Short mmCIF file of C-alpha atoms in Angstrom, two decimals:
data_model
loop_
_atom_site.label_atom_id
_atom_site.label_comp_id
_atom_site.label_asym_id
_atom_site.label_seq_id
_atom_site.Cartn_x
_atom_site.Cartn_y
_atom_site.Cartn_z
CA SER A 560 -22.24 15.33 -14.21
CA VAL A 561 -21.14 15.03 -10.64
CA LEU A 562 -20.98 17.34 -7.35
CA THR A 563 -17.80 17.28 -5.24
CA TRP A 564 -16.92 19.55 -2.20
CA LYS A 565 -14.35 19.63 0.60
CA ALA A 566 -14.23 21.62 4.07
CA GLY A 567 -11.44 21.81 6.21
CA LEU A 568 -10.69 23.39 9.62
CA SER A 569 -7.52 24.08 11.29
CA TYR A 570 -7.29 25.51 14.90
CA ALA A 571 -4.33 26.52 16.77
CA ILE A 572 -4.73 26.00 20.41
CA ASN A 573 -1.59 27.70 21.13
CA ASP A 574 2.04 28.07 19.75
CA GLN A 575 2.69 24.37 19.99
CA LEU A 576 -0.54 22.40 19.39
CA ARG A 577 -2.64 22.59 16.35
CA LEU A 578 -5.71 20.61 15.57
CA ARG A 579 -6.95 19.93 11.87
CA GLY A 580 -9.61 18.20 10.00
CA THR A 581 -11.36 17.67 6.60
CA GLN A 582 -14.64 16.16 5.12
CA SER A 583 -15.01 15.86 1.54
CA ARG A 584 -17.10 14.10 -1.06
CA ASP A 585 -14.73 12.96 -3.82
CA ILE A 586 -15.17 11.05 -7.11
CA ARG A 587 -12.94 9.14 -9.32
CA ALA A 588 -14.00 8.13 -12.91
CA GLY A 589 -12.52 4.63 -14.34
CA ASN A 590 -9.06 5.33 -16.18
CA LEU A 591 -8.41 4.23 -19.58
CA SER A 592 -6.79 0.85 -18.26
CA GLU A 593 -9.97 -0.06 -16.32
CA LEU A 594 -12.19 0.97 -19.03
CA PHE A 595 -10.47 -0.19 -22.09
CA THR A 596 -7.82 -2.79 -21.30
CA PRO A 597 -7.68 -5.54 -23.79
CA VAL A 598 -8.24 -9.04 -23.04
CA ALA A 599 -4.67 -10.55 -21.40
CA THR A 600 -4.76 -14.29 -20.74
CA VAL A 601 -2.27 -15.84 -18.36
CA THR A 602 -2.06 -19.41 -16.65
CA ALA A 603 -2.56 -19.01 -12.96
CA GLN A 604 -2.74 -21.52 -9.93
CA MET A 605 -6.19 -21.93 -8.47
CA ARG A 606 -8.17 -23.84 -5.90
CA ASP A 607 -11.57 -25.35 -6.66
CA PRO A 608 -13.78 -24.50 -3.51
CA ARG A 609 -15.98 -27.67 -4.21
CA SER A 610 -12.93 -30.30 -3.75
CA SER A 611 -10.10 -28.01 -2.30
CA THR A 612 -7.87 -29.23 -5.17
CA SER A 613 -5.28 -26.88 -6.81
CA PHE A 614 -4.79 -26.98 -10.45
CA PRO A 615 -3.65 -24.38 -13.28
CA ALA A 616 -6.38 -22.55 -15.39
CA LEU A 617 -6.61 -19.67 -17.61
CA SER A 618 -7.01 -16.34 -15.91
CA GLU A 619 -8.46 -13.67 -18.19
CA LEU A 620 -8.30 -9.85 -17.55
CA ARG A 621 -10.16 -7.29 -19.39
CA GLY A 622 -11.59 -3.71 -18.92
CA ASN A 623 -15.08 -2.72 -18.78
CA ALA A 624 -16.33 0.26 -20.54
CA THR A 625 -19.60 0.35 -18.52
CA LEU A 626 -18.17 1.34 -15.36
CA ASP A 627 -19.76 4.14 -13.08
CA PRO A 628 -17.64 6.65 -11.20
CA GLU A 629 -16.36 5.80 -7.53
CA LYS A 630 -18.01 8.04 -4.76
CA ALA A 631 -16.16 8.52 -1.80
CA ASP A 632 -16.71 10.22 1.70
CA THR A 633 -13.36 11.10 3.21
CA THR A 634 -12.65 12.02 6.83
CA THR A 635 -9.46 13.05 8.40
CA VAL A 636 -8.84 14.28 11.77
CA GLY A 637 -5.64 15.25 13.26
CA MET A 638 -2.96 17.20 15.33
CA VAL A 639 0.33 18.74 14.93
CA TYR A 640 2.61 19.17 17.95
CA GLN A 641 6.00 21.27 18.12
CA PRO A 642 7.06 21.67 21.59
CA ASN A 643 8.75 24.63 22.94
CA TRP A 644 10.79 22.43 25.33
CA LEU A 645 12.59 20.62 22.39
CA GLU A 646 13.38 22.70 19.47
CA GLY A 647 13.46 20.88 16.14
CA LEU A 648 10.97 18.14 17.07
CA ARG A 649 7.80 17.86 15.20
CA LEU A 650 5.04 15.29 15.95
CA SER A 651 1.79 14.52 14.10
CA LEU A 652 -1.20 12.15 14.57
CA ASP A 653 -4.07 11.68 12.06
CA TYR A 654 -6.90 9.61 11.81
CA TYR A 655 -8.53 8.67 8.43
CA ARG A 656 -11.73 6.95 7.13
CA ILE A 657 -12.62 6.55 3.51
CA SER A 658 -15.95 5.00 2.47
CA ILE A 659 -16.17 4.50 -1.17
CA ASP A 660 -19.37 3.27 -3.07
CA ASP A 661 -19.34 1.51 -6.60
CA SER A 662 -15.70 1.29 -5.99
CA ILE A 663 -13.83 0.13 -9.00
CA GLY A 664 -11.67 -3.10 -8.98
CA ALA A 665 -11.05 -6.74 -10.15
CA LEU A 666 -11.53 -9.39 -7.79
CA SER A 667 -8.95 -12.19 -7.70
CA ASN A 668 -9.38 -15.53 -9.25
CA GLN A 669 -10.07 -17.16 -5.92
CA GLN A 670 -12.30 -14.64 -4.90
CA ILE A 671 -14.50 -15.13 -7.89
CA LEU A 672 -14.44 -18.82 -7.44
CA ASP A 673 -15.43 -18.76 -3.76
CA LEU A 674 -18.38 -16.33 -4.52
CA CYS A 675 -19.53 -18.63 -7.36
CA PHE A 676 -19.18 -22.04 -5.57
CA LEU A 677 -19.40 -21.27 -1.91
CA ASP A 678 -21.81 -18.08 -1.88
CA ASN A 679 -23.77 -19.39 -5.16
CA VAL A 680 -23.80 -15.85 -6.70
CA ALA A 681 -24.97 -16.66 -10.21
CA GLU A 682 -23.34 -13.13 -11.31
CA TYR A 683 -19.83 -14.55 -10.47
CA CYS A 684 -20.65 -17.95 -11.95
CA GLY A 685 -21.04 -16.16 -15.07
CA PHE A 686 -17.30 -15.37 -15.06
CA VAL A 687 -16.26 -18.95 -14.64
CA GLU A 688 -15.89 -21.39 -17.62
CA LEU A 689 -16.31 -25.19 -17.06
CA ASN A 690 -15.57 -27.85 -19.46
CA ALA A 691 -17.69 -30.94 -20.29
CA ALA A 692 -16.32 -32.80 -17.27
CA ASN A 693 -17.47 -29.81 -14.96
CA LEU A 694 -13.68 -28.98 -14.26
CA ILE A 695 -12.78 -25.22 -14.43
CA THR A 696 -10.90 -24.09 -17.37
CA LYS A 697 -10.89 -20.36 -17.09
CA VAL A 698 -11.93 -17.52 -14.80
CA ILE A 699 -12.62 -14.04 -16.29
CA ARG A 700 -11.46 -11.11 -14.16
CA THR A 701 -13.14 -7.93 -15.31
CA GLN A 702 -13.07 -4.38 -13.75
CA LEU A 703 -16.35 -4.05 -11.60
CA ASN A 704 -18.34 -1.50 -9.57
CA LEU A 705 -17.95 -3.36 -6.22
CA ASP A 706 -20.66 -2.23 -3.75
CA GLN A 707 -18.60 -0.62 -1.15
CA TYR A 708 -15.02 -0.27 0.11
CA LYS A 709 -13.85 0.87 3.60
CA ASN A 710 -10.31 2.00 4.65
CA ARG A 711 -9.62 3.15 8.21
CA GLY A 712 -6.25 3.81 9.79
CA ILE A 713 -3.77 6.08 11.78
CA ASP A 714 -0.70 7.88 10.42
CA ILE A 715 1.85 8.97 12.69
CA GLU A 716 4.94 11.25 11.99
CA ALA A 717 7.98 12.29 13.90
CA ALA A 718 10.84 14.43 12.80
CA TYR A 719 13.72 15.91 14.78
CA ALA A 720 17.08 17.80 13.65
CA LEU A 721 19.84 19.04 15.69
CA GLU A 722 23.29 20.30 15.15
CA LEU A 723 25.93 17.67 16.13
CA GLY A 724 29.72 17.47 15.51
CA GLY A 725 29.78 20.35 13.06
CA GLY A 726 26.88 18.74 11.02
CA THR A 727 23.21 18.24 11.01
CA LEU A 728 21.50 15.02 12.14
CA SER A 729 17.83 14.76 10.88
CA TRP A 730 15.58 12.04 12.04
CA ARG A 731 12.10 11.19 10.41
CA PHE A 732 9.78 8.46 11.27
CA LEU A 733 6.56 7.44 9.46
CA ALA A 734 4.01 4.83 10.68
CA SER A 735 0.90 3.58 9.34
CA HIS A 736 -1.61 1.69 11.34
CA LEU A 737 -4.25 0.03 9.06
CA LEU A 738 -7.41 -0.64 10.77
CA GLU A 739 -9.84 -1.72 8.14
CA SER A 740 -9.59 -2.54 4.48
CA GLU A 741 -12.97 -3.90 3.85
CA THR A 742 -14.70 -4.65 0.39
CA THR A 743 -18.27 -5.68 0.09
CA ALA A 744 -18.82 -7.71 -2.93
CA SER A 745 -21.76 -6.96 -5.01
CA VAL A 746 -25.06 -8.80 -4.77
CA ALA A 747 -23.81 -11.23 -2.27
CA GLY A 748 -23.06 -8.83 0.19
CA THR A 749 -19.94 -10.84 1.19
CA VAL A 750 -17.52 -8.82 3.26
CA ILE A 751 -13.93 -9.30 2.62
CA ASP A 752 -11.46 -7.59 4.88
CA THR A 753 -7.70 -7.71 4.05
CA ALA A 754 -6.35 -5.48 6.91
CA GLY A 755 -3.48 -7.51 8.63
CA GLU A 756 -2.76 -9.66 5.71
CA TYR A 757 0.77 -9.71 4.84
CA THR A 758 0.13 -7.66 1.62
CA THR A 759 -1.79 -5.16 3.63
CA PRO A 760 0.01 -5.35 6.98
CA ASP A 761 -1.29 -3.87 10.19
CA TRP A 762 1.89 -1.66 10.38
CA SER A 763 3.96 -0.25 8.07
CA LEU A 764 6.94 1.73 9.38
CA VAL A 765 9.62 3.98 7.68
CA ASN A 766 12.63 5.17 9.77
CA THR A 767 15.21 7.39 8.12
CA LEU A 768 18.25 8.80 9.77
CA SER A 769 20.49 11.46 7.83
CA TYR A 770 23.59 13.25 8.71
CA ARG A 771 25.01 16.23 6.70
CA ILE A 772 28.56 17.43 7.37
CA GLY A 773 30.15 19.96 4.82
CA ARG A 774 29.37 18.64 1.51
CA PHE A 775 28.82 14.97 2.43
CA THR A 776 25.65 13.26 3.37
CA ALA A 777 25.08 9.91 4.43
CA THR A 778 21.31 8.49 4.87
CA LEU A 779 20.11 5.33 6.39
CA GLN A 780 16.49 4.17 6.02
CA ASN A 781 14.69 1.18 7.23
CA ASN A 782 11.24 0.07 5.95
CA TYR A 783 9.21 -2.38 8.03
CA TYR A 784 6.25 -4.41 7.18
CA SER A 785 4.49 -6.38 9.95
CA GLY A 786 3.60 -9.96 9.06
CA GLY A 787 0.26 -11.45 8.84
CA ALA A 788 -2.05 -13.79 7.54
CA ILE A 789 -1.67 -15.11 3.86
CA ASP A 790 -5.69 -14.73 3.72
CA ASN A 791 -7.97 -13.81 6.55
CA ARG A 792 -10.59 -16.28 5.34
CA TYR A 793 -8.44 -19.37 5.73
CA ILE A 794 -8.84 -21.44 8.82
CA LEU A 795 -5.66 -22.99 10.16
CA GLY A 796 -5.70 -26.49 10.35
CA GLU A 797 -9.35 -27.04 9.72
CA ALA A 798 -10.14 -30.01 7.19
CA SER A 799 -12.52 -27.90 4.98
CA ASN A 800 -12.48 -25.69 1.75
CA GLN A 801 -11.15 -22.88 3.71
CA GLY A 802 -8.81 -25.00 5.65
CA ILE A 803 -4.98 -24.46 5.36
CA ASN A 804 -1.84 -25.79 6.94
CA ILE A 805 0.32 -22.60 6.82
CA ASN A 806 -1.31 -19.15 7.12
CA ASP A 807 1.33 -17.11 8.80
CA VAL A 808 3.95 -14.76 7.16
CA SER A 809 6.71 -13.20 9.17
CA SER A 810 7.53 -9.34 9.21
CA THR A 811 9.76 -7.85 6.71
CA VAL A 812 12.59 -5.39 7.15
CA TYR A 813 14.51 -3.45 4.30
CA THR A 814 17.62 -1.48 4.85
CA ASN A 815 18.72 0.93 2.37
CA LEU A 816 21.91 3.27 2.51
CA SER A 817 22.76 6.51 0.51
CA LEU A 818 26.00 8.45 0.36
CA LEU A 819 26.22 11.75 -1.36
CA TYR A 820 29.07 14.33 -2.02
CA ASP A 821 28.46 17.65 -3.31
CA PHE A 822 31.44 19.06 -5.20
CA SER A 823 31.96 22.79 -4.81
CA PRO A 824 30.15 24.63 -7.56
CA ALA A 825 32.08 25.92 -10.48
CA ARG A 826 30.74 28.84 -12.47
CA GLY A 827 27.60 28.12 -13.34
CA VAL A 828 27.66 24.22 -12.87
CA GLU A 829 27.01 22.15 -9.71
CA ALA A 830 27.85 18.26 -9.58
CA GLN A 831 27.12 15.58 -6.90
CA VAL A 832 28.25 11.99 -6.95
CA PHE A 833 26.11 9.57 -5.05
CA LEU A 834 26.00 5.63 -4.02
CA ARG A 835 22.74 4.05 -3.43
CA VAL A 836 22.44 0.50 -2.05
CA ASN A 837 18.98 -0.76 -1.75
CA ASN A 838 18.06 -3.92 0.28
CA MET A 839 21.91 -3.79 1.61
CA PHE A 840 20.99 -7.14 3.73
CA ASN A 841 19.64 -8.86 0.68
CA VAL A 842 16.15 -9.56 2.11
CA TRP A 843 14.06 -11.68 0.03
CA PRO A 844 10.09 -11.25 -0.18
CA PRO A 845 8.56 -13.11 2.98
CA TYR A 846 6.26 -15.63 0.90
CA PRO A 847 8.22 -17.40 -2.12
CA SER A 848 5.41 -16.63 -4.77
CA ILE A 849 4.93 -12.91 -4.07
CA GLY A 850 7.52 -10.27 -5.26
CA GLY A 851 6.80 -6.71 -6.40
CA GLY A 852 4.30 -4.23 -4.48
CA LEU A 853 5.73 -3.90 -0.93
CA PHE A 854 8.18 -6.57 -1.49
CA ASP A 855 11.61 -6.63 -3.01
CA SER A 856 12.16 -9.50 -5.42
CA THR A 857 15.38 -8.30 -6.64
CA GLY A 858 17.78 -8.37 -3.73
CA ALA A 859 20.65 -6.26 -2.92
CA SER A 860 21.35 -3.72 -5.60
CA PHE A 861 23.75 -0.79 -5.91
CA ARG A 862 23.55 2.42 -7.76
CA LEU A 863 26.68 4.75 -8.69
CA GLY A 864 26.06 7.93 -10.39
CA VAL A 865 26.80 11.67 -10.97
CA ARG A 866 24.43 14.39 -11.13
CA VAL A 867 25.29 17.76 -13.16
CA ASN A 868 23.17 20.81 -13.06
CA TYR A 869 23.88 23.74 -15.45
CA GLY A 870 22.88 26.95 -14.63
CA ASN A 871 22.31 30.16 -16.77
#
């Protein structure tokens, strides 16, 4: 059994400015995948911390039926501003802090190897299999209750709409600034902060501009992800186990275009024809071996379709 709670406060200073905040205790039990995923084995590229040599080895991922629930303390504080001097503008700023104990997750192959051979943590050496020649043959990645996970950041939103040229121009801007994404590995107490790495960027921005006139709507969207280190633990140019000669990835921008035409509704039926162009400038992932997640590994793609809704 667990006890969870949430308290919130919203205070309108005047008709333009409102303050808000929440504090909560939250839990999350392991899901079916984390608890009961059957063994799945793939071949992955790894680096032996003892020699800094790269090699292929087996990586085995499995569930863990003995996981405890995650427990989190969540704090959010923010403000909303809707000025009287510019009708249609809305601004908000929020700070969040999430601290999770017994967080559920699977460490990467390299994290397990580093904890075993660099930090000498016997628990993680139990996840590494060696052959008779003392070479790494397999790393077992199982879901674990990691000691603690901390996440802090700032969310910014701006929205504005106005009548223009017989239509409506709408703008929405979303920004997320990641201040901390820190995992404390169990037993060793090793702290890994991935904030600012290119897969957990300092800044993520979404800028959407839409214009609607009559039955026609056009929407242009830009998604921006700031660049960063491949791994914050690597040391550029150093001749050591943590040394690397390239540890910087450039920022990425994806542009998407949507066009929609809404036909005059007939009796009991409405129809729309739409065109969606994703990644219209054919931008590839910033780091060759990584796709999915934040980054588009498909390239430019097009979708043309018709939606039909039937009423009663």
